[in-house]
Amino acid sequence: MSFDQLTFDNPAERYSHLKGKKQKQPLPGLDRDLDPQADHGEESYRGTGRLQGRKALITGGDSGIGAAVAIAYAREGADVVINYLESERTDAERIGGLIEHEGGKAVLIAGDIRHRDFCRELVAKAVDALGGLDILVNNAGHQVFHEDFTDISEDDLDRTMKTNVYAMFWITQDALQHMGPGSTIINTSSVQSYKPSPVIIDYATTKAAIVGFTKGLAMQLAEQGIRVNTVAPGPVWTPLQVTEGQPQEKLESFGEVTALGRMGQPVEMAPAYVFLASPESSYVVGETINVNGGMPVP
Ligand code: NAD
Ligand code: MG
């Protein structure tokens, strides 16, 4: 689909030709090798200048939802820093290259956010490269399934907690040193915050924590004019799912549980992140926007 064709079509049919398939990639996975290929808005996201001149840091911006947010932010006029893991360079360069090709600014900073020192370095480098920071999108995440709760090892738990929760605390603490009134922080939670799957209890725990973090921090920062919100996606076709994020058999019916009866595409998440970053959402504080194809949650 290209944005010339963007029509008021039937949302149950949009992308319904794209079905999940059994496949396995080693962590952290690449969009390059995802089958079918996902839509990050390359052809389908149309910007309208809503983030002109803003400076954004997006963790996990190389692939999946983060890549769609990076493309959308750039087309809305923002300069972006994309953080990713070194082994994801191919994906990061594709997204960065696309943005630069369109005349935008995209700076790539590789590194593992499970390390406190790297988080500090990431924010410092981002501020340096962009000349400041107005938007932080905490999006990087780790999800690996375990059929049996007692099989979650200490290392598994540590990786999930560090990536999804600790890094969010650390990067946000560092970013706040540079953010002023009108800045926005957008976290990525999940439908898993409300409807946890029994095979990803550690992951679901972190996603519920992100909702709590968002509400609490939003209350503290509102008087400084900094808004904090979260987007809670439903089942979206990304590398996260094929790097043991789901059991193989669940990949084939991925997303069919939603009211629309299909999985979501990363580009379908992007407008919520754009809305929460733009001044159009000035009265939206501590909120969770559910973008899940119809999985009613609180
Ligand atoms: P994805 O694999 O494309 O993105 C996750 C990114 O996290 C990776 O690209 C990687 O760069 C980054 N990452 C992981 N560990 C890291 C580390 N230690 N250091 C630095 N970066 C690291 O998958 P996605 O589905 O787009 O995931 C993005 C966010 O969306 C995650 O927070 C995920 O929990 C959330 N989410 C996804 C879904 C879904 O169905 N795909 C649903 C709800 C929420
Ligand atoms: Mg990736």
PDB file of C-alpha atoms in Angstrom, residues 20-191:
ATOM      1  CA  GLY A  20       2.137 -15.049  10.370  1.00  0.00           C
ATOM      2  CA  LYS A  21       4.222 -18.119   9.561  1.00  0.00           C
ATOM      3  CA  LYS A  22       6.376 -20.544  11.515  1.00  0.00           C
ATOM      4  CA  GLN A  23       9.976 -19.309  11.497  1.00  0.00           C
ATOM      5  CA  LYS A  24      12.827 -18.871  13.897  1.00  0.00           C
ATOM      6  CA  GLN A  25      15.586 -16.287  14.146  1.00  0.00           C
ATOM      7  CA  PRO A  26      18.302 -15.933  16.771  1.00  0.00           C
ATOM      8  CA  LEU A  27      17.942 -12.931  19.111  1.00  0.00           C
ATOM      9  CA  PRO A  28      17.534 -10.038  18.531  1.00  0.00           C
ATOM     10  CA  GLY A  29      16.217 -10.883  15.036  1.00  0.00           C
ATOM     11  CA  LEU A  30      16.139  -8.868  11.838  1.00  0.00           C
ATOM     12  CA  ASP A  31      13.285  -7.331   9.873  1.00  0.00           C
ATOM     13  CA  ARG A  32      15.398  -8.134   6.828  1.00  0.00           C
ATOM     14  CA  ASP A  33      14.661 -11.833   7.313  1.00  0.00           C
ATOM     15  CA  LEU A  34      11.039 -11.613   8.443  1.00  0.00           C
ATOM     16  CA  ASP A  35       8.568 -13.517   6.243  1.00  0.00           C
ATOM     17  CA  PRO A  36       6.288 -11.926   5.208  1.00  0.00           C
ATOM     18  CA  GLN A  37       7.954  -8.516   5.320  1.00  0.00           C
ATOM     19  CA  ALA A  38       6.292  -6.037   7.671  1.00  0.00           C
ATOM     20  CA  ASP A  39       5.019  -2.545   6.809  1.00  0.00           C
ATOM     21  CA  HIS A  40       6.865   0.208   8.710  1.00  0.00           C
ATOM     22  CA  GLY A  41       5.329   2.980   6.650  1.00  0.00           C
ATOM     23  CA  GLU A  42       8.074   3.006   4.018  1.00  0.00           C
ATOM     24  CA  GLU A  43       5.406   3.572   1.362  1.00  0.00           C
ATOM     25  CA  SER A  44       2.354   4.031   3.523  1.00  0.00           C
ATOM     26  CA  TYR A  45       3.025   6.704   6.180  1.00  0.00           C
ATOM     27  CA  ARG A  46       2.256  10.258   5.157  1.00  0.00           C
ATOM     28  CA  GLY A  47       3.660  13.052   7.359  1.00  0.00           C
ATOM     29  CA  THR A  48       2.090  16.458   7.831  1.00  0.00           C
ATOM     30  CA  GLY A  49       4.875  18.360   9.637  1.00  0.00           C
ATOM     31  CA  ARG A  50       3.466  17.880  13.125  1.00  0.00           C
ATOM     32  CA  LEU A  51       6.903  17.464  14.771  1.00  0.00           C
ATOM     33  CA  GLN A  52       8.823  20.101  12.842  1.00  0.00           C
ATOM     34  CA  GLY A  53      12.232  20.742  14.403  1.00  0.00           C
ATOM     35  CA  ARG A  54      11.782  18.292  17.296  1.00  0.00           C
ATOM     36  CA  LYS A  55      14.644  16.075  18.445  1.00  0.00           C
ATOM     37  CA  ALA A  56      13.794  12.485  19.261  1.00  0.00           C
ATOM     38  CA  LEU A  57      15.616   9.483  20.738  1.00  0.00           C
ATOM     39  CA  ILE A  58      14.022   6.121  19.922  1.00  0.00           C
ATOM     40  CA  THR A  59      15.368   2.926  21.480  1.00  0.00           C
ATOM     41  CA  GLY A  60      14.975  -0.167  19.314  1.00  0.00           C
ATOM     42  CA  GLY A  61      14.352   2.111  16.316  1.00  0.00           C
ATOM     43  CA  ASP A  62      16.000  -0.283  13.867  1.00  0.00           C
ATOM     44  CA  SER A  63      13.045  -2.612  13.407  1.00  0.00           C
ATOM     45  CA  GLY A  64       9.408  -3.279  14.173  1.00  0.00           C
ATOM     46  CA  ILE A  65       7.400  -0.635  15.985  1.00  0.00           C
ATOM     47  CA  GLY A  66      10.447   1.555  16.694  1.00  0.00           C
ATOM     48  CA  ALA A  67      11.360   1.647  12.998  1.00  0.00           C
ATOM     49  CA  ALA A  68       7.815   2.710  12.104  1.00  0.00           C
ATOM     50  CA  VAL A  69       7.997   5.448  14.747  1.00  0.00           C
ATOM     51  CA  ALA A  70      11.369   6.620  13.379  1.00  0.00           C
ATOM     52  CA  ILE A  71      10.025   6.886   9.822  1.00  0.00           C
ATOM     53  CA  ALA A  72       6.852   8.640  10.977  1.00  0.00           C
ATOM     54  CA  TYR A  73       8.697  11.109  13.223  1.00  0.00           C
ATOM     55  CA  ALA A  74      11.114  11.960  10.410  1.00  0.00           C
ATOM     56  CA  ARG A  75       8.236  12.525   7.974  1.00  0.00           C
ATOM     57  CA  GLU A  76       6.601  14.758  10.596  1.00  0.00           C
ATOM     58  CA  GLY A  77       9.785  16.882  10.553  1.00  0.00           C
ATOM     59  CA  ALA A  78      11.724  15.572  13.579  1.00  0.00           C
ATOM     60  CA  ASP A  79      15.412  14.663  13.708  1.00  0.00           C
ATOM     61  CA  VAL A  80      15.875  11.199  15.171  1.00  0.00           C
ATOM     62  CA  VAL A  81      18.469   9.112  16.961  1.00  0.00           C
ATOM     63  CA  ILE A  82      17.987   5.382  16.572  1.00  0.00           C
ATOM     64  CA  ASN A  83      19.479   3.060  19.187  1.00  0.00           C
ATOM     65  CA  TYR A  84      19.867  -0.639  18.396  1.00  0.00           C
ATOM     66  CA  LEU A  85      22.125  -3.609  19.069  1.00  0.00           C
ATOM     67  CA  GLU A  86      25.275  -3.916  16.976  1.00  0.00           C
ATOM     68  CA  SER A  87      24.020  -7.175  15.402  1.00  0.00           C
ATOM     69  CA  GLU A  88      21.027  -5.226  14.024  1.00  0.00           C
ATOM     70  CA  ARG A  89      23.146  -2.826  11.976  1.00  0.00           C
ATOM     71  CA  THR A  90      21.581  -3.990   8.674  1.00  0.00           C
ATOM     72  CA  ASP A  91      18.098  -3.022   9.837  1.00  0.00           C
ATOM     73  CA  ALA A  92      19.253   0.227  11.447  1.00  0.00           C
ATOM     74  CA  GLU A  93      21.096   1.309   8.309  1.00  0.00           C
ATOM     75  CA  ARG A  94      18.048   0.584   6.176  1.00  0.00           C
ATOM     76  CA  ILE A  95      15.794   2.820   8.284  1.00  0.00           C
ATOM     77  CA  GLY A  96      18.452   5.513   8.740  1.00  0.00           C
ATOM     78  CA  GLY A  97      19.225   5.447   5.015  1.00  0.00           C
ATOM     79  CA  LEU A  98      15.578   5.787   4.070  1.00  0.00           C
ATOM     80  CA  ILE A  99      15.158   8.824   6.352  1.00  0.00           C
ATOM     81  CA  GLU A 100      18.336  10.504   5.097  1.00  0.00           C
ATOM     82  CA  HIS A 101      17.357   9.775   1.489  1.00  0.00           C
ATOM     83  CA  GLU A 102      14.166  11.766   2.085  1.00  0.00           C
ATOM     84  CA  GLY A 103      16.169  14.704   3.456  1.00  0.00           C
ATOM     85  CA  GLY A 104      15.647  13.919   7.147  1.00  0.00           C
ATOM     86  CA  LYS A 105      18.245  13.488   9.853  1.00  0.00           C
ATOM     87  CA  ALA A 106      18.807  10.064  11.396  1.00  0.00           C
ATOM     88  CA  VAL A 107      21.744   9.296  13.684  1.00  0.00           C
ATOM     89  CA  LEU A 108      22.530   5.649  14.481  1.00  0.00           C
ATOM     90  CA  ILE A 109      23.930   4.753  17.904  1.00  0.00           C
ATOM     91  CA  ALA A 110      24.550   1.058  18.598  1.00  0.00           C
ATOM     92  CA  GLY A 111      24.807  -0.303  22.121  1.00  0.00           C
ATOM     93  CA  ASP A 112      23.280  -2.497  24.798  1.00  0.00           C
ATOM     94  CA  ILE A 113      20.922  -0.631  27.111  1.00  0.00           C
ATOM     95  CA  ARG A 114      21.204  -3.305  29.803  1.00  0.00           C
ATOM     96  CA  HIS A 115      24.315  -1.461  30.912  1.00  0.00           C
ATOM     97  CA  ARG A 116      23.973   1.662  33.060  1.00  0.00           C
ATOM     98  CA  ASP A 117      27.044   3.302  31.560  1.00  0.00           C
ATOM     99  CA  PHE A 118      25.877   2.780  28.010  1.00  0.00           C
ATOM    100  CA  CYS A 119      22.517   4.442  28.779  1.00  0.00           C
ATOM    101  CA  ARG A 120      24.399   7.509  30.005  1.00  0.00           C
ATOM    102  CA  GLU A 121      26.566   7.476  26.887  1.00  0.00           C
ATOM    103  CA  LEU A 122      23.545   7.035  24.612  1.00  0.00           C
ATOM    104  CA  VAL A 123      21.725  10.083  25.961  1.00  0.00           C
ATOM    105  CA  ALA A 124      24.906  12.196  25.909  1.00  0.00           C
ATOM    106  CA  LYS A 125      25.654  11.218  22.301  1.00  0.00           C
ATOM    107  CA  ALA A 126      22.042  11.784  21.247  1.00  0.00           C
ATOM    108  CA  VAL A 127      21.965  15.263  22.788  1.00  0.00           C
ATOM    109  CA  ASP A 128      25.261  16.053  21.155  1.00  0.00           C
ATOM    110  CA  ALA A 129      24.177  14.826  17.721  1.00  0.00           C
ATOM    111  CA  LEU A 130      20.768  16.522  17.774  1.00  0.00           C
ATOM    112  CA  GLY A 131      21.642  19.654  19.733  1.00  0.00           C
ATOM    113  CA  GLY A 132      19.137  18.806  22.489  1.00  0.00           C
ATOM    114  CA  LEU A 133      16.299  16.400  23.216  1.00  0.00           C
ATOM    115  CA  ASP A 134      12.507  16.915  23.181  1.00  0.00           C
ATOM    116  CA  ILE A 135      11.091  13.436  22.668  1.00  0.00           C
ATOM    117  CA  LEU A 136      12.119  10.157  24.284  1.00  0.00           C
ATOM    118  CA  VAL A 137      10.551   6.934  23.030  1.00  0.00           C
ATOM    119  CA  ASN A 138      11.379   4.015  25.321  1.00  0.00           C
ATOM    120  CA  ASN A 139      10.621   1.205  22.910  1.00  0.00           C
ATOM    121  CA  ALA A 140      13.377  -1.445  23.060  1.00  0.00           C
ATOM    122  CA  GLY A 141      12.114  -4.682  24.531  1.00  0.00           C
ATOM    123  CA  HIS A 142      12.924  -8.319  25.185  1.00  0.00           C
ATOM    124  CA  GLN A 143      10.419 -11.205  25.093  1.00  0.00           C
ATOM    125  CA  VAL A 144      11.155 -14.935  25.154  1.00  0.00           C
ATOM    126  CA  PHE A 145       8.472 -17.505  25.977  1.00  0.00           C
ATOM    127  CA  HIS A 146       8.703 -20.317  28.544  1.00  0.00           C
ATOM    128  CA  GLU A 147       5.951 -22.938  28.643  1.00  0.00           C
ATOM    129  CA  ASP A 148       6.658 -23.499  32.332  1.00  0.00           C
ATOM    130  CA  PHE A 149       7.053 -20.562  34.710  1.00  0.00           C
ATOM    131  CA  THR A 150       9.664 -22.485  36.717  1.00  0.00           C
ATOM    132  CA  ASP A 151      11.910 -22.635  33.618  1.00  0.00           C
ATOM    133  CA  ILE A 152      12.496 -18.885  33.670  1.00  0.00           C
ATOM    134  CA  SER A 153      16.150 -18.740  34.727  1.00  0.00           C
ATOM    135  CA  GLU A 154      17.772 -15.967  36.680  1.00  0.00           C
ATOM    136  CA  ASP A 155      19.508 -14.850  33.473  1.00  0.00           C
ATOM    137  CA  ASP A 156      16.203 -14.819  31.553  1.00  0.00           C
ATOM    138  CA  LEU A 157      14.526 -12.754  34.246  1.00  0.00           C
ATOM    139  CA  ASP A 158      17.487 -10.415  34.461  1.00  0.00           C
ATOM    140  CA  ARG A 159      17.545  -9.816  30.705  1.00  0.00           C
ATOM    141  CA  THR A 160      13.815  -9.106  30.524  1.00  0.00           C
ATOM    142  CA  MET A 161      13.843  -6.801  33.544  1.00  0.00           C
ATOM    143  CA  LYS A 162      17.013  -4.930  32.556  1.00  0.00           C
ATOM    144  CA  THR A 163      15.932  -4.342  28.952  1.00  0.00           C
ATOM    145  CA  ASN A 164      12.296  -3.489  29.580  1.00  0.00           C
ATOM    146  CA  VAL A 165      12.378  -1.762  32.969  1.00  0.00           C
ATOM    147  CA  TYR A 166      15.833  -0.806  34.244  1.00  0.00           C
ATOM    148  CA  ALA A 167      16.928   0.737  30.945  1.00  0.00           C
ATOM    149  CA  MET A 168      13.698   2.758  30.826  1.00  0.00           C
ATOM    150  CA  PHE A 169      14.454   4.170  34.303  1.00  0.00           C
ATOM    151  CA  TRP A 170      18.082   4.905  33.454  1.00  0.00           C
ATOM    152  CA  ILE A 171      17.550   6.479  30.027  1.00  0.00           C
ATOM    153  CA  THR A 172      14.639   8.548  31.316  1.00  0.00           C
ATOM    154  CA  GLN A 173      16.676   9.811  34.291  1.00  0.00           C
ATOM    155  CA  ASP A 174      19.502  10.849  31.983  1.00  0.00           C
ATOM    156  CA  ALA A 175      17.214  12.324  29.315  1.00  0.00           C
ATOM    157  CA  LEU A 176      15.372  14.489  31.845  1.00  0.00           C
ATOM    158  CA  GLN A 177      18.576  16.454  32.432  1.00  0.00           C
ATOM    159  CA  HIS A 178      18.046  17.836  28.921  1.00  0.00           C
ATOM    160  CA  MET A 179      14.260  18.058  28.557  1.00  0.00           C
ATOM    161  CA  GLY A 180      12.139  21.146  29.169  1.00  0.00           C
ATOM    162  CA  PRO A 181       8.497  22.257  28.982  1.00  0.00           C
ATOM    163  CA  GLY A 182       6.791  20.825  25.905  1.00  0.00           C
ATOM    164  CA  SER A 183       8.975  17.722  25.907  1.00  0.00           C
ATOM    165  CA  THR A 184       7.320  14.320  25.852  1.00  0.00           C
ATOM    166  CA  ILE A 185       8.205  10.804  26.972  1.00  0.00           C
ATOM    167  CA  ILE A 186       6.432   7.873  25.346  1.00  0.00           C
ATOM    168  CA  ASN A 187       6.842   4.357  26.680  1.00  0.00           C
ATOM    169  CA  THR A 188       5.875   1.089  25.029  1.00  0.00           C
ATOM    170  CA  SER A 189       3.769  -1.186  27.170  1.00  0.00           C
ATOM    171  CA  SER A 190       1.508  -3.915  25.750  1.00  0.00           C
ATOM    172  CA  VAL A 191      -1.879  -5.561  25.861  1.00  0.00           C
TER     173      VAL A 191
END
